[in-house]
Amino acid sequence: MRILLVEDELDLANALARGLSQQGYVVDIAVDGEQGWAMGEINDYDLVILDLNLPGMDGLEVCRRLRASKPKLLILMLTARSRLEDKVTGLDLGADDYLVKPFHFEELAARIRALLRRDLRVREPILCVGDLKLDPASRTAWQGTRRLKLTRKEFGILHYLMRHPGEVISQEELIEHVWGEDVDLFTGSVRVHIHSLRRKLDDRAEHPRYIETVAGQGYRLLPPEEEGG
Ligand code: CA
Protein backbone atom coordinates (compact mmCIF):
# COMPACT_ATOMS: atom_id res chain seq x y z
CA MET A 1 0.00 0.00 0.00
CA ARG A 2 1.43 3.33 -1.05
CA ILE A 3 0.51 6.51 0.79
CA LEU A 4 1.07 10.16 -0.09
CA LEU A 5 1.35 12.42 2.93
CA VAL A 6 0.81 16.12 2.19
CA GLU A 7 1.88 18.06 5.26
CA ASP A 8 3.97 21.23 5.58
CA GLU A 9 4.90 20.74 9.23
CA LEU A 10 8.04 18.73 8.69
CA ASP A 11 8.39 17.33 12.22
CA LEU A 12 4.85 16.01 12.10
CA ALA A 13 5.26 14.72 8.53
CA ASN A 14 8.45 12.85 9.39
CA ALA A 15 6.98 11.37 12.56
CA LEU A 16 3.85 10.16 10.74
CA ALA A 17 5.88 8.78 7.83
CA ARG A 18 8.12 6.89 10.23
CA GLY A 19 5.16 5.42 12.10
CA LEU A 20 3.38 4.42 8.91
CA SER A 21 6.51 2.86 7.42
CA GLN A 22 6.82 0.71 10.54
CA GLN A 23 3.31 -0.55 9.79
CA GLY A 24 4.40 -1.63 6.33
CA TYR A 25 3.15 1.28 4.23
CA VAL A 26 5.27 2.96 1.60
CA VAL A 27 5.08 6.70 2.34
CA ASP A 28 5.98 9.71 0.18
CA ILE A 29 5.92 13.20 1.66
CA ALA A 30 4.86 16.38 -0.14
CA VAL A 31 5.52 19.61 1.76
CA ASP A 32 3.06 21.94 0.02
CA GLY A 33 -0.13 21.86 -2.01
CA GLU A 34 1.47 22.21 -5.43
CA GLN A 35 3.82 19.32 -4.77
CA GLY A 36 1.01 17.22 -3.28
CA TRP A 37 -1.17 17.77 -6.31
CA ALA A 38 1.68 17.01 -8.73
CA MET A 39 2.77 13.82 -6.93
CA GLY A 40 -0.81 12.63 -6.48
CA GLU A 41 -1.49 13.18 -10.15
CA ILE A 42 1.64 11.43 -11.44
CA ASN A 43 1.91 8.45 -9.09
CA ASP A 44 -0.50 5.68 -8.19
CA TYR A 45 -1.33 5.98 -4.51
CA ASP A 46 -3.79 3.90 -2.55
CA LEU A 47 -4.43 6.74 -0.14
CA VAL A 48 -3.61 10.41 0.39
CA ILE A 49 -3.34 11.99 3.84
CA LEU A 50 -3.98 15.64 3.18
CA ASP A 51 -3.45 18.53 5.56
CA LEU A 52 -5.86 21.36 4.78
CA ASN A 53 -3.77 24.29 5.92
CA LEU A 54 -0.92 24.35 3.42
CA PRO A 55 1.18 27.15 1.95
CA GLY A 56 0.34 28.03 -1.66
CA MET A 57 -2.44 25.82 -2.97
CA ASP A 58 -4.52 24.86 0.08
CA GLY A 59 -5.68 21.36 0.94
CA LEU A 60 -9.25 21.92 -0.22
CA GLU A 61 -8.04 22.82 -3.70
CA VAL A 62 -5.68 19.82 -3.76
CA CYS A 63 -8.61 17.63 -2.70
CA ARG A 64 -10.87 19.05 -5.38
CA ARG A 65 -8.29 18.49 -8.12
CA LEU A 66 -7.25 15.01 -7.04
CA ARG A 67 -10.86 13.96 -6.72
CA ALA A 68 -11.61 15.26 -10.22
CA SER A 69 -8.74 13.36 -11.85
CA LYS A 70 -8.75 10.23 -9.64
CA PRO A 71 -12.30 9.45 -8.55
CA LYS A 72 -11.32 6.29 -6.66
CA LEU A 73 -8.32 7.63 -4.77
CA LEU A 74 -8.87 7.52 -1.00
CA ILE A 75 -8.39 10.90 0.68
CA LEU A 76 -8.10 11.39 4.44
CA MET A 77 -8.04 15.05 5.49
CA LEU A 78 -6.26 16.49 8.48
CA THR A 79 -7.87 19.63 9.86
CA ALA A 80 -7.21 21.93 12.80
CA ARG A 81 -9.92 22.12 15.45
CA SER A 82 -10.47 25.80 14.73
CA ARG A 83 -11.29 25.15 11.09
CA LEU A 84 -14.19 22.73 11.44
CA GLU A 85 -16.10 24.42 8.62
CA ASP A 86 -13.30 23.23 6.32
CA LYS A 87 -14.16 19.69 7.28
CA VAL A 88 -17.65 20.05 5.83
CA THR A 89 -16.30 21.64 2.66
CA GLY A 90 -13.67 18.91 2.41
CA LEU A 91 -16.21 16.13 2.68
CA ASP A 92 -18.35 17.94 0.09
CA LEU A 93 -15.32 18.04 -2.18
CA GLY A 94 -15.00 14.28 -1.93
CA ALA A 95 -12.67 13.50 0.98
CA ASP A 96 -13.40 10.01 2.36
CA ASP A 97 -12.67 10.77 6.00
CA TYR A 98 -11.13 13.43 8.21
CA LEU A 99 -9.19 13.64 11.43
CA VAL A 100 -8.99 16.69 13.71
CA LYS A 101 -5.54 17.79 14.89
CA PRO A 102 -4.05 17.01 17.30
CA PHE A 103 -4.68 13.29 17.05
CA HIS A 104 -3.04 10.13 18.33
CA PHE A 105 -1.06 8.19 15.78
CA GLU A 106 -3.04 5.05 16.67
CA GLU A 107 -6.25 6.76 15.62
CA LEU A 108 -4.77 7.75 12.27
CA ALA A 109 -3.55 4.19 11.72
CA ALA A 110 -7.00 2.80 12.57
CA ARG A 111 -8.74 5.22 10.18
CA ILE A 112 -6.36 4.23 7.40
CA ARG A 113 -7.00 0.53 7.97
CA ALA A 114 -10.76 1.16 7.97
CA LEU A 115 -10.61 3.13 4.71
CA LEU A 116 -8.51 0.50 2.96
CA ARG A 117 -10.81 -2.29 4.18
CA ARG A 118 -13.87 -0.42 2.96
CA ASP A 119 -12.14 0.13 -0.37
CA LEU A 120 -11.45 -3.58 -0.80
CA ARG A 121 -15.11 -4.36 -0.20
CA VAL A 122 -16.36 -1.94 -2.84
CA ARG A 123 -13.75 -2.87 -5.43
CA GLU A 124 -15.23 -4.19 -8.60
CA PRO A 125 -15.46 -7.96 -8.92
CA ILE A 126 -13.55 -9.99 -11.50
CA LEU A 127 -15.38 -10.07 -14.84
CA CYS A 128 -15.72 -13.20 -16.96
CA VAL A 129 -17.05 -13.38 -20.52
CA GLY A 130 -16.42 -16.70 -22.27
CA ASP A 131 -12.74 -17.48 -21.77
CA LEU A 132 -11.89 -13.84 -21.08
CA LYS A 133 -11.30 -12.85 -17.47
CA LEU A 134 -10.50 -9.36 -16.19
CA ASP A 135 -9.65 -8.10 -12.72
CA PRO A 136 -10.20 -4.32 -12.48
CA ALA A 137 -8.50 -4.06 -9.07
CA SER A 138 -5.17 -5.51 -10.18
CA ARG A 139 -5.61 -4.34 -13.79
CA THR A 140 -4.93 -7.75 -15.23
CA ALA A 141 -6.71 -9.68 -17.95
CA TRP A 142 -6.49 -13.26 -19.15
CA GLN A 143 -7.53 -15.18 -22.23
CA GLY A 144 -7.98 -18.70 -20.93
CA THR A 145 -4.89 -19.20 -18.79
CA ARG A 146 -2.79 -16.76 -20.80
CA ARG A 147 -2.23 -13.38 -19.23
CA LEU A 148 -2.76 -10.59 -21.74
CA LYS A 149 -0.23 -7.79 -22.03
CA LEU A 150 -2.48 -4.81 -22.64
CA THR A 151 -1.84 -1.08 -22.74
CA ARG A 152 -3.94 1.15 -20.47
CA LYS A 153 -6.27 2.03 -23.33
CA GLU A 154 -6.65 -1.56 -24.53
CA PHE A 155 -7.38 -2.62 -20.97
CA GLY A 156 -9.92 0.19 -20.59
CA ILE A 157 -11.68 -0.76 -23.80
CA LEU A 158 -11.81 -4.45 -22.91
CA HIS A 159 -13.01 -3.60 -19.40
CA TYR A 160 -15.85 -1.47 -20.74
CA LEU A 161 -16.88 -4.04 -23.37
CA MET A 162 -16.81 -6.82 -20.74
CA ARG A 163 -19.13 -4.81 -18.54
CA HIS A 164 -21.60 -4.75 -21.42
CA PRO A 165 -21.30 -8.08 -23.25
CA GLY A 166 -23.59 -8.39 -26.25
CA GLU A 167 -24.37 -4.67 -26.32
CA VAL A 168 -23.34 -2.40 -29.17
CA ILE A 169 -21.01 0.28 -27.77
CA SER A 170 -20.39 3.39 -29.86
CA GLN A 171 -16.93 4.88 -30.33
CA GLU A 172 -18.14 8.02 -28.55
CA GLU A 173 -19.21 5.99 -25.54
CA LEU A 174 -15.80 4.27 -25.43
CA ILE A 175 -14.03 7.61 -25.64
CA GLU A 176 -16.12 8.99 -22.81
CA HIS A 177 -15.46 6.03 -20.51
CA VAL A 178 -11.92 5.07 -21.42
CA TRP A 179 -10.35 8.42 -22.25
CA GLY A 180 -12.50 10.71 -20.11
CA GLU A 181 -14.98 13.27 -21.31
CA ASP A 182 -12.55 16.19 -21.32
CA VAL A 183 -10.49 14.59 -24.06
CA ASP A 184 -10.92 15.83 -27.57
CA LEU A 185 -10.21 12.79 -29.67
CA PHE A 186 -10.78 11.56 -33.19
CA THR A 187 -12.78 8.36 -33.24
CA GLY A 188 -10.08 7.00 -35.57
CA SER A 189 -7.82 6.40 -32.61
CA VAL A 190 -10.44 4.12 -31.04
CA ARG A 191 -10.19 2.02 -34.19
CA VAL A 192 -6.41 1.81 -33.79
CA HIS A 193 -6.71 0.54 -30.21
CA ILE A 194 -9.47 -1.92 -31.10
CA HIS A 195 -7.22 -3.22 -33.87
CA SER A 196 -4.29 -3.81 -31.51
CA LEU A 197 -6.59 -5.35 -28.88
CA ARG A 198 -7.93 -7.76 -31.50
CA ARG A 199 -4.39 -8.70 -32.50
CA LYS A 200 -3.52 -9.53 -28.90
CA LEU A 201 -6.67 -11.64 -28.61
CA ASP A 202 -5.83 -13.35 -31.92
CA ASP A 203 -9.21 -12.13 -33.12
CA ARG A 204 -10.13 -11.12 -36.66
CA ALA A 205 -12.53 -8.42 -37.74
CA GLU A 206 -13.91 -10.57 -40.61
CA HIS A 207 -14.67 -13.58 -38.41
CA PRO A 208 -14.75 -12.22 -34.87
CA ARG A 209 -14.62 -14.54 -31.90
CA TYR A 210 -14.63 -11.63 -29.47
CA ILE A 211 -15.09 -8.13 -30.81
CA GLU A 212 -17.56 -7.56 -33.59
CA THR A 213 -17.67 -4.33 -35.60
CA VAL A 214 -21.26 -3.17 -36.06
CA ALA A 215 -21.13 -0.96 -39.15
CA GLY A 216 -22.02 2.65 -38.45
CA GLN A 217 -22.76 1.92 -34.77
CA GLY A 218 -19.71 0.71 -32.90
CA TYR A 219 -18.40 -2.48 -31.36
CA ARG A 220 -19.89 -5.44 -29.57
CA LEU A 221 -18.25 -8.02 -27.36
CA LEU A 222 -19.79 -11.30 -28.45
CA PRO A 223 -21.36 -13.23 -25.59
CA PRO A 224 -20.00 -16.84 -25.44
CA GLU A 225 -23.05 -18.40 -27.12
CA GLU A 226 -22.51 -16.27 -30.23
CA GLU A 227 -18.79 -17.01 -30.68
CA GLY A 228 -17.48 -18.26 -33.98
CA GLY A 229 -19.85 -16.19 -36.14
CA1 CA B 1 -0.29 22.66 7.86
PDB file of C-alpha atoms and ligand atoms in Angstrom:
ATOM      1  CA  MET A   1       0.000   0.000   0.000  1.00  0.00           C
ATOM      2  CA  ARG A   2       1.432   3.328  -1.053  1.00  0.00           C
ATOM      3  CA  ILE A   3       0.509   6.513   0.789  1.00  0.00           C
ATOM      4  CA  LEU A   4       1.073  10.158  -0.092  1.00  0.00           C
ATOM      5  CA  LEU A   5       1.354  12.422   2.932  1.00  0.00           C
ATOM      6  CA  VAL A   6       0.808  16.122   2.189  1.00  0.00           C
ATOM      7  CA  GLU A   7       1.876  18.062   5.265  1.00  0.00           C
ATOM      8  CA  ASP A   8       3.967  21.232   5.576  1.00  0.00           C
ATOM      9  CA  GLU A   9       4.895  20.744   9.230  1.00  0.00           C
ATOM     10  CA  LEU A  10       8.045  18.730   8.692  1.00  0.00           C
ATOM     11  CA  ASP A  11       8.390  17.332  12.216  1.00  0.00           C
ATOM     12  CA  LEU A  12       4.852  16.012  12.101  1.00  0.00           C
ATOM     13  CA  ALA A  13       5.255  14.724   8.533  1.00  0.00           C
ATOM     14  CA  ASN A  14       8.446  12.846   9.387  1.00  0.00           C
ATOM     15  CA  ALA A  15       6.981  11.367  12.563  1.00  0.00           C
ATOM     16  CA  LEU A  16       3.851  10.161  10.737  1.00  0.00           C
ATOM     17  CA  ALA A  17       5.881   8.777   7.834  1.00  0.00           C
ATOM     18  CA  ARG A  18       8.125   6.891  10.232  1.00  0.00           C
ATOM     19  CA  GLY A  19       5.162   5.420  12.098  1.00  0.00           C
ATOM     20  CA  LEU A  20       3.376   4.416   8.913  1.00  0.00           C
ATOM     21  CA  SER A  21       6.511   2.855   7.424  1.00  0.00           C
ATOM     22  CA  GLN A  22       6.818   0.713  10.537  1.00  0.00           C
ATOM     23  CA  GLN A  23       3.311  -0.548   9.790  1.00  0.00           C
ATOM     24  CA  GLY A  24       4.405  -1.628   6.332  1.00  0.00           C
ATOM     25  CA  TYR A  25       3.150   1.278   4.228  1.00  0.00           C
ATOM     26  CA  VAL A  26       5.275   2.964   1.595  1.00  0.00           C
ATOM     27  CA  VAL A  27       5.076   6.696   2.335  1.00  0.00           C
ATOM     28  CA  ASP A  28       5.983   9.706   0.179  1.00  0.00           C
ATOM     29  CA  ILE A  29       5.920  13.201   1.664  1.00  0.00           C
ATOM     30  CA  ALA A  30       4.858  16.379  -0.137  1.00  0.00           C
ATOM     31  CA  VAL A  31       5.521  19.610   1.758  1.00  0.00           C
ATOM     32  CA  ASP A  32       3.063  21.937   0.025  1.00  0.00           C
ATOM     33  CA  GLY A  33      -0.134  21.858  -2.008  1.00  0.00           C
ATOM     34  CA  GLU A  34       1.468  22.210  -5.427  1.00  0.00           C
ATOM     35  CA  GLN A  35       3.820  19.318  -4.775  1.00  0.00           C
ATOM     36  CA  GLY A  36       1.010  17.220  -3.280  1.00  0.00           C
ATOM     37  CA  TRP A  37      -1.167  17.770  -6.306  1.00  0.00           C
ATOM     38  CA  ALA A  38       1.685  17.008  -8.732  1.00  0.00           C
ATOM     39  CA  MET A  39       2.769  13.819  -6.935  1.00  0.00           C
ATOM     40  CA  GLY A  40      -0.807  12.632  -6.483  1.00  0.00           C
ATOM     41  CA  GLU A  41      -1.489  13.184 -10.151  1.00  0.00           C
ATOM     42  CA  ILE A  42       1.644  11.430 -11.440  1.00  0.00           C
ATOM     43  CA  ASN A  43       1.905   8.451  -9.089  1.00  0.00           C
ATOM     44  CA  ASP A  44      -0.500   5.679  -8.189  1.00  0.00           C
ATOM     45  CA  TYR A  45      -1.326   5.983  -4.508  1.00  0.00           C
ATOM     46  CA  ASP A  46      -3.791   3.902  -2.552  1.00  0.00           C
ATOM     47  CA  LEU A  47      -4.434   6.740  -0.137  1.00  0.00           C
ATOM     48  CA  VAL A  48      -3.611  10.407   0.395  1.00  0.00           C
ATOM     49  CA  ILE A  49      -3.335  11.988   3.839  1.00  0.00           C
ATOM     50  CA  LEU A  50      -3.975  15.642   3.177  1.00  0.00           C
ATOM     51  CA  ASP A  51      -3.445  18.529   5.562  1.00  0.00           C
ATOM     52  CA  LEU A  52      -5.863  21.364   4.777  1.00  0.00           C
ATOM     53  CA  ASN A  53      -3.772  24.291   5.922  1.00  0.00           C
ATOM     54  CA  LEU A  54      -0.918  24.353   3.418  1.00  0.00           C
ATOM     55  CA  PRO A  55       1.180  27.149   1.949  1.00  0.00           C
ATOM     56  CA  GLY A  56       0.345  28.031  -1.658  1.00  0.00           C
ATOM     57  CA  MET A  57      -2.439  25.822  -2.972  1.00  0.00           C
ATOM     58  CA  ASP A  58      -4.516  24.860   0.076  1.00  0.00           C
ATOM     59  CA  GLY A  59      -5.681  21.360   0.937  1.00  0.00           C
ATOM     60  CA  LEU A  60      -9.249  21.919  -0.223  1.00  0.00           C
ATOM     61  CA  GLU A  61      -8.038  22.820  -3.699  1.00  0.00           C
ATOM     62  CA  VAL A  62      -5.681  19.817  -3.762  1.00  0.00           C
ATOM     63  CA  CYS A  63      -8.609  17.628  -2.697  1.00  0.00           C
ATOM     64  CA  ARG A  64     -10.875  19.050  -5.378  1.00  0.00           C
ATOM     65  CA  ARG A  65      -8.292  18.491  -8.123  1.00  0.00           C
ATOM     66  CA  LEU A  66      -7.254  15.009  -7.037  1.00  0.00           C
ATOM     67  CA  ARG A  67     -10.864  13.961  -6.718  1.00  0.00           C
ATOM     68  CA  ALA A  68     -11.613  15.263 -10.219  1.00  0.00           C
ATOM     69  CA  SER A  69      -8.744  13.361 -11.845  1.00  0.00           C
ATOM     70  CA  LYS A  70      -8.747  10.229  -9.641  1.00  0.00           C
ATOM     71  CA  PRO A  71     -12.298   9.451  -8.550  1.00  0.00           C
ATOM     72  CA  LYS A  72     -11.320   6.294  -6.662  1.00  0.00           C
ATOM     73  CA  LEU A  73      -8.320   7.631  -4.766  1.00  0.00           C
ATOM     74  CA  LEU A  74      -8.868   7.516  -0.999  1.00  0.00           C
ATOM     75  CA  ILE A  75      -8.393  10.897   0.679  1.00  0.00           C
ATOM     76  CA  LEU A  76      -8.105  11.388   4.443  1.00  0.00           C
ATOM     77  CA  MET A  77      -8.045  15.048   5.485  1.00  0.00           C
ATOM     78  CA  LEU A  78      -6.261  16.493   8.480  1.00  0.00           C
ATOM     79  CA  THR A  79      -7.872  19.627   9.859  1.00  0.00           C
ATOM     80  CA  ALA A  80      -7.210  21.926  12.798  1.00  0.00           C
ATOM     81  CA  ARG A  81      -9.923  22.120  15.454  1.00  0.00           C
ATOM     82  CA  SER A  82     -10.471  25.797  14.732  1.00  0.00           C
ATOM     83  CA  ARG A  83     -11.293  25.149  11.091  1.00  0.00           C
ATOM     84  CA  LEU A  84     -14.187  22.729  11.439  1.00  0.00           C
ATOM     85  CA  GLU A  85     -16.096  24.417   8.622  1.00  0.00           C
ATOM     86  CA  ASP A  86     -13.300  23.225   6.322  1.00  0.00           C
ATOM     87  CA  LYS A  87     -14.160  19.690   7.282  1.00  0.00           C
ATOM     88  CA  VAL A  88     -17.651  20.051   5.825  1.00  0.00           C
ATOM     89  CA  THR A  89     -16.301  21.639   2.656  1.00  0.00           C
ATOM     90  CA  GLY A  90     -13.673  18.915   2.411  1.00  0.00           C
ATOM     91  CA  LEU A  91     -16.211  16.134   2.677  1.00  0.00           C
ATOM     92  CA  ASP A  92     -18.350  17.936   0.088  1.00  0.00           C
ATOM     93  CA  LEU A  93     -15.317  18.036  -2.177  1.00  0.00           C
ATOM     94  CA  GLY A  94     -14.996  14.282  -1.925  1.00  0.00           C
ATOM     95  CA  ALA A  95     -12.674  13.497   0.976  1.00  0.00           C
ATOM     96  CA  ASP A  96     -13.402  10.013   2.361  1.00  0.00           C
ATOM     97  CA  ASP A  97     -12.674  10.774   5.996  1.00  0.00           C
ATOM     98  CA  TYR A  98     -11.127  13.434   8.210  1.00  0.00           C
ATOM     99  CA  LEU A  99      -9.193  13.641  11.429  1.00  0.00           C
ATOM    100  CA  VAL A 100      -8.990  16.686  13.706  1.00  0.00           C
ATOM    101  CA  LYS A 101      -5.539  17.793  14.888  1.00  0.00           C
ATOM    102  CA  PRO A 102      -4.052  17.013  17.299  1.00  0.00           C
ATOM    103  CA  PHE A 103      -4.682  13.288  17.053  1.00  0.00           C
ATOM    104  CA  HIS A 104      -3.040  10.133  18.326  1.00  0.00           C
ATOM    105  CA  PHE A 105      -1.065   8.187  15.778  1.00  0.00           C
ATOM    106  CA  GLU A 106      -3.037   5.050  16.673  1.00  0.00           C
ATOM    107  CA  GLU A 107      -6.250   6.756  15.620  1.00  0.00           C
ATOM    108  CA  LEU A 108      -4.767   7.745  12.271  1.00  0.00           C
ATOM    109  CA  ALA A 109      -3.547   4.186  11.717  1.00  0.00           C
ATOM    110  CA  ALA A 110      -7.003   2.797  12.574  1.00  0.00           C
ATOM    111  CA  ARG A 111      -8.740   5.224  10.182  1.00  0.00           C
ATOM    112  CA  ILE A 112      -6.356   4.226   7.396  1.00  0.00           C
ATOM    113  CA  ARG A 113      -6.999   0.533   7.974  1.00  0.00           C
ATOM    114  CA  ALA A 114     -10.759   1.159   7.967  1.00  0.00           C
ATOM    115  CA  LEU A 115     -10.610   3.127   4.711  1.00  0.00           C
ATOM    116  CA  LEU A 116      -8.506   0.500   2.958  1.00  0.00           C
ATOM    117  CA  ARG A 117     -10.809  -2.289   4.176  1.00  0.00           C
ATOM    118  CA  ARG A 118     -13.866  -0.421   2.957  1.00  0.00           C
ATOM    119  CA  ASP A 119     -12.144   0.132  -0.370  1.00  0.00           C
ATOM    120  CA  LEU A 120     -11.450  -3.583  -0.802  1.00  0.00           C
ATOM    121  CA  ARG A 121     -15.109  -4.355  -0.196  1.00  0.00           C
ATOM    122  CA  VAL A 122     -16.358  -1.936  -2.838  1.00  0.00           C
ATOM    123  CA  ARG A 123     -13.755  -2.874  -5.427  1.00  0.00           C
ATOM    124  CA  GLU A 124     -15.230  -4.192  -8.601  1.00  0.00           C
ATOM    125  CA  PRO A 125     -15.460  -7.963  -8.921  1.00  0.00           C
ATOM    126  CA  ILE A 126     -13.549  -9.987 -11.502  1.00  0.00           C
ATOM    127  CA  LEU A 127     -15.377 -10.067 -14.837  1.00  0.00           C
ATOM    128  CA  CYS A 128     -15.722 -13.201 -16.964  1.00  0.00           C
ATOM    129  CA  VAL A 129     -17.055 -13.383 -20.524  1.00  0.00           C
ATOM    130  CA  GLY A 130     -16.422 -16.705 -22.272  1.00  0.00           C
ATOM    131  CA  ASP A 131     -12.737 -17.481 -21.774  1.00  0.00           C
ATOM    132  CA  LEU A 132     -11.892 -13.841 -21.075  1.00  0.00           C
ATOM    133  CA  LYS A 133     -11.298 -12.853 -17.475  1.00  0.00           C
ATOM    134  CA  LEU A 134     -10.496  -9.365 -16.185  1.00  0.00           C
ATOM    135  CA  ASP A 135      -9.649  -8.103 -12.715  1.00  0.00           C
ATOM    136  CA  PRO A 136     -10.205  -4.324 -12.479  1.00  0.00           C
ATOM    137  CA  ALA A 137      -8.500  -4.061  -9.069  1.00  0.00           C
ATOM    138  CA  SER A 138      -5.168  -5.512 -10.185  1.00  0.00           C
ATOM    139  CA  ARG A 139      -5.612  -4.338 -13.791  1.00  0.00           C
ATOM    140  CA  THR A 140      -4.927  -7.752 -15.231  1.00  0.00           C
ATOM    141  CA  ALA A 141      -6.715  -9.678 -17.952  1.00  0.00           C
ATOM    142  CA  TRP A 142      -6.486 -13.262 -19.149  1.00  0.00           C
ATOM    143  CA  GLN A 143      -7.531 -15.184 -22.230  1.00  0.00           C
ATOM    144  CA  GLY A 144      -7.984 -18.696 -20.927  1.00  0.00           C
ATOM    145  CA  THR A 145      -4.894 -19.199 -18.785  1.00  0.00           C
ATOM    146  CA  ARG A 146      -2.794 -16.759 -20.801  1.00  0.00           C
ATOM    147  CA  ARG A 147      -2.228 -13.384 -19.231  1.00  0.00           C
ATOM    148  CA  LEU A 148      -2.759 -10.590 -21.744  1.00  0.00           C
ATOM    149  CA  LYS A 149      -0.228  -7.789 -22.025  1.00  0.00           C
ATOM    150  CA  LEU A 150      -2.481  -4.809 -22.637  1.00  0.00           C
ATOM    151  CA  THR A 151      -1.845  -1.080 -22.736  1.00  0.00           C
ATOM    152  CA  ARG A 152      -3.939   1.145 -20.472  1.00  0.00           C
ATOM    153  CA  LYS A 153      -6.270   2.028 -23.333  1.00  0.00           C
ATOM    154  CA  GLU A 154      -6.652  -1.558 -24.533  1.00  0.00           C
ATOM    155  CA  PHE A 155      -7.378  -2.619 -20.967  1.00  0.00           C
ATOM    156  CA  GLY A 156      -9.915   0.189 -20.591  1.00  0.00           C
ATOM    157  CA  ILE A 157     -11.679  -0.758 -23.801  1.00  0.00           C
ATOM    158  CA  LEU A 158     -11.809  -4.447 -22.913  1.00  0.00           C
ATOM    159  CA  HIS A 159     -13.009  -3.601 -19.404  1.00  0.00           C
ATOM    160  CA  TYR A 160     -15.845  -1.470 -20.741  1.00  0.00           C
ATOM    161  CA  LEU A 161     -16.878  -4.039 -23.368  1.00  0.00           C
ATOM    162  CA  MET A 162     -16.814  -6.825 -20.743  1.00  0.00           C
ATOM    163  CA  ARG A 163     -19.130  -4.808 -18.537  1.00  0.00           C
ATOM    164  CA  HIS A 164     -21.599  -4.749 -21.423  1.00  0.00           C
ATOM    165  CA  PRO A 165     -21.304  -8.084 -23.252  1.00  0.00           C
ATOM    166  CA  GLY A 166     -23.594  -8.393 -26.253  1.00  0.00           C
ATOM    167  CA  GLU A 167     -24.370  -4.666 -26.323  1.00  0.00           C
ATOM    168  CA  VAL A 168     -23.336  -2.397 -29.168  1.00  0.00           C
ATOM    169  CA  ILE A 169     -21.009   0.284 -27.768  1.00  0.00           C
ATOM    170  CA  SER A 170     -20.389   3.391 -29.863  1.00  0.00           C
ATOM    171  CA  GLN A 171     -16.931   4.881 -30.331  1.00  0.00           C
ATOM    172  CA  GLU A 172     -18.136   8.024 -28.555  1.00  0.00           C
ATOM    173  CA  GLU A 173     -19.209   5.989 -25.539  1.00  0.00           C
ATOM    174  CA  LEU A 174     -15.797   4.267 -25.430  1.00  0.00           C
ATOM    175  CA  ILE A 175     -14.030   7.613 -25.641  1.00  0.00           C
ATOM    176  CA  GLU A 176     -16.120   8.992 -22.810  1.00  0.00           C
ATOM    177  CA  HIS A 177     -15.464   6.028 -20.515  1.00  0.00           C
ATOM    178  CA  VAL A 178     -11.918   5.068 -21.423  1.00  0.00           C
ATOM    179  CA  TRP A 179     -10.346   8.417 -22.255  1.00  0.00           C
ATOM    180  CA  GLY A 180     -12.497  10.714 -20.107  1.00  0.00           C
ATOM    181  CA  GLU A 181     -14.978  13.273 -21.305  1.00  0.00           C
ATOM    182  CA  ASP A 182     -12.551  16.188 -21.322  1.00  0.00           C
ATOM    183  CA  VAL A 183     -10.485  14.589 -24.059  1.00  0.00           C
ATOM    184  CA  ASP A 184     -10.924  15.829 -27.570  1.00  0.00           C
ATOM    185  CA  LEU A 185     -10.208  12.787 -29.670  1.00  0.00           C
ATOM    186  CA  PHE A 186     -10.777  11.557 -33.189  1.00  0.00           C
ATOM    187  CA  THR A 187     -12.783   8.355 -33.236  1.00  0.00           C
ATOM    188  CA  GLY A 188     -10.076   7.003 -35.571  1.00  0.00           C
ATOM    189  CA  SER A 189      -7.815   6.401 -32.615  1.00  0.00           C
ATOM    190  CA  VAL A 190     -10.438   4.119 -31.040  1.00  0.00           C
ATOM    191  CA  ARG A 191     -10.190   2.016 -34.190  1.00  0.00           C
ATOM    192  CA  VAL A 192      -6.412   1.812 -33.791  1.00  0.00           C
ATOM    193  CA  HIS A 193      -6.705   0.543 -30.207  1.00  0.00           C
ATOM    194  CA  ILE A 194      -9.472  -1.921 -31.102  1.00  0.00           C
ATOM    195  CA  HIS A 195      -7.220  -3.224 -33.866  1.00  0.00           C
ATOM    196  CA  SER A 196      -4.288  -3.813 -31.510  1.00  0.00           C
ATOM    197  CA  LEU A 197      -6.589  -5.347 -28.881  1.00  0.00           C
ATOM    198  CA  ARG A 198      -7.930  -7.763 -31.502  1.00  0.00           C
ATOM    199  CA  ARG A 199      -4.391  -8.696 -32.504  1.00  0.00           C
ATOM    200  CA  LYS A 200      -3.524  -9.534 -28.903  1.00  0.00           C
ATOM    201  CA  LEU A 201      -6.672 -11.639 -28.613  1.00  0.00           C
ATOM    202  CA  ASP A 202      -5.828 -13.346 -31.916  1.00  0.00           C
ATOM    203  CA  ASP A 203      -9.210 -12.134 -33.118  1.00  0.00           C
ATOM    204  CA  ARG A 204     -10.129 -11.121 -36.656  1.00  0.00           C
ATOM    205  CA  ALA A 205     -12.535  -8.415 -37.738  1.00  0.00           C
ATOM    206  CA  GLU A 206     -13.907 -10.573 -40.613  1.00  0.00           C
ATOM    207  CA  HIS A 207     -14.668 -13.575 -38.414  1.00  0.00           C
ATOM    208  CA  PRO A 208     -14.745 -12.219 -34.871  1.00  0.00           C
ATOM    209  CA  ARG A 209     -14.622 -14.545 -31.897  1.00  0.00           C
ATOM    210  CA  TYR A 210     -14.633 -11.626 -29.466  1.00  0.00           C
ATOM    211  CA  ILE A 211     -15.089  -8.127 -30.809  1.00  0.00           C
ATOM    212  CA  GLU A 212     -17.564  -7.559 -33.587  1.00  0.00           C
ATOM    213  CA  THR A 213     -17.672  -4.330 -35.596  1.00  0.00           C
ATOM    214  CA  VAL A 214     -21.256  -3.170 -36.063  1.00  0.00           C
ATOM    215  CA  ALA A 215     -21.130  -0.956 -39.146  1.00  0.00           C
ATOM    216  CA  GLY A 216     -22.020   2.648 -38.453  1.00  0.00           C
ATOM    217  CA  GLN A 217     -22.765   1.916 -34.773  1.00  0.00           C
ATOM    218  CA  GLY A 218     -19.707   0.714 -32.902  1.00  0.00           C
ATOM    219  CA  TYR A 219     -18.401  -2.483 -31.359  1.00  0.00           C
ATOM    220  CA  ARG A 220     -19.892  -5.438 -29.574  1.00  0.00           C
ATOM    221  CA  LEU A 221     -18.247  -8.023 -27.363  1.00  0.00           C
ATOM    222  CA  LEU A 222     -19.789 -11.295 -28.447  1.00  0.00           C
ATOM    223  CA  PRO A 223     -21.355 -13.231 -25.594  1.00  0.00           C
ATOM    224  CA  PRO A 224     -20.001 -16.842 -25.439  1.00  0.00           C
ATOM    225  CA  GLU A 225     -23.051 -18.405 -27.123  1.00  0.00           C
ATOM    226  CA  GLU A 226     -22.514 -16.271 -30.235  1.00  0.00           C
ATOM    227  CA  GLU A 227     -18.790 -17.005 -30.678  1.00  0.00           C
ATOM    228  CA  GLY A 228     -17.481 -18.262 -33.978  1.00  0.00           C
ATOM    229  CA  GLY A 229     -19.854 -16.190 -36.136  1.00  0.00           C
TER     230      GLY A 229
HETATM  231 CA    CA B   1      -0.289  22.664   7.860  1.00  0.00          CA
END
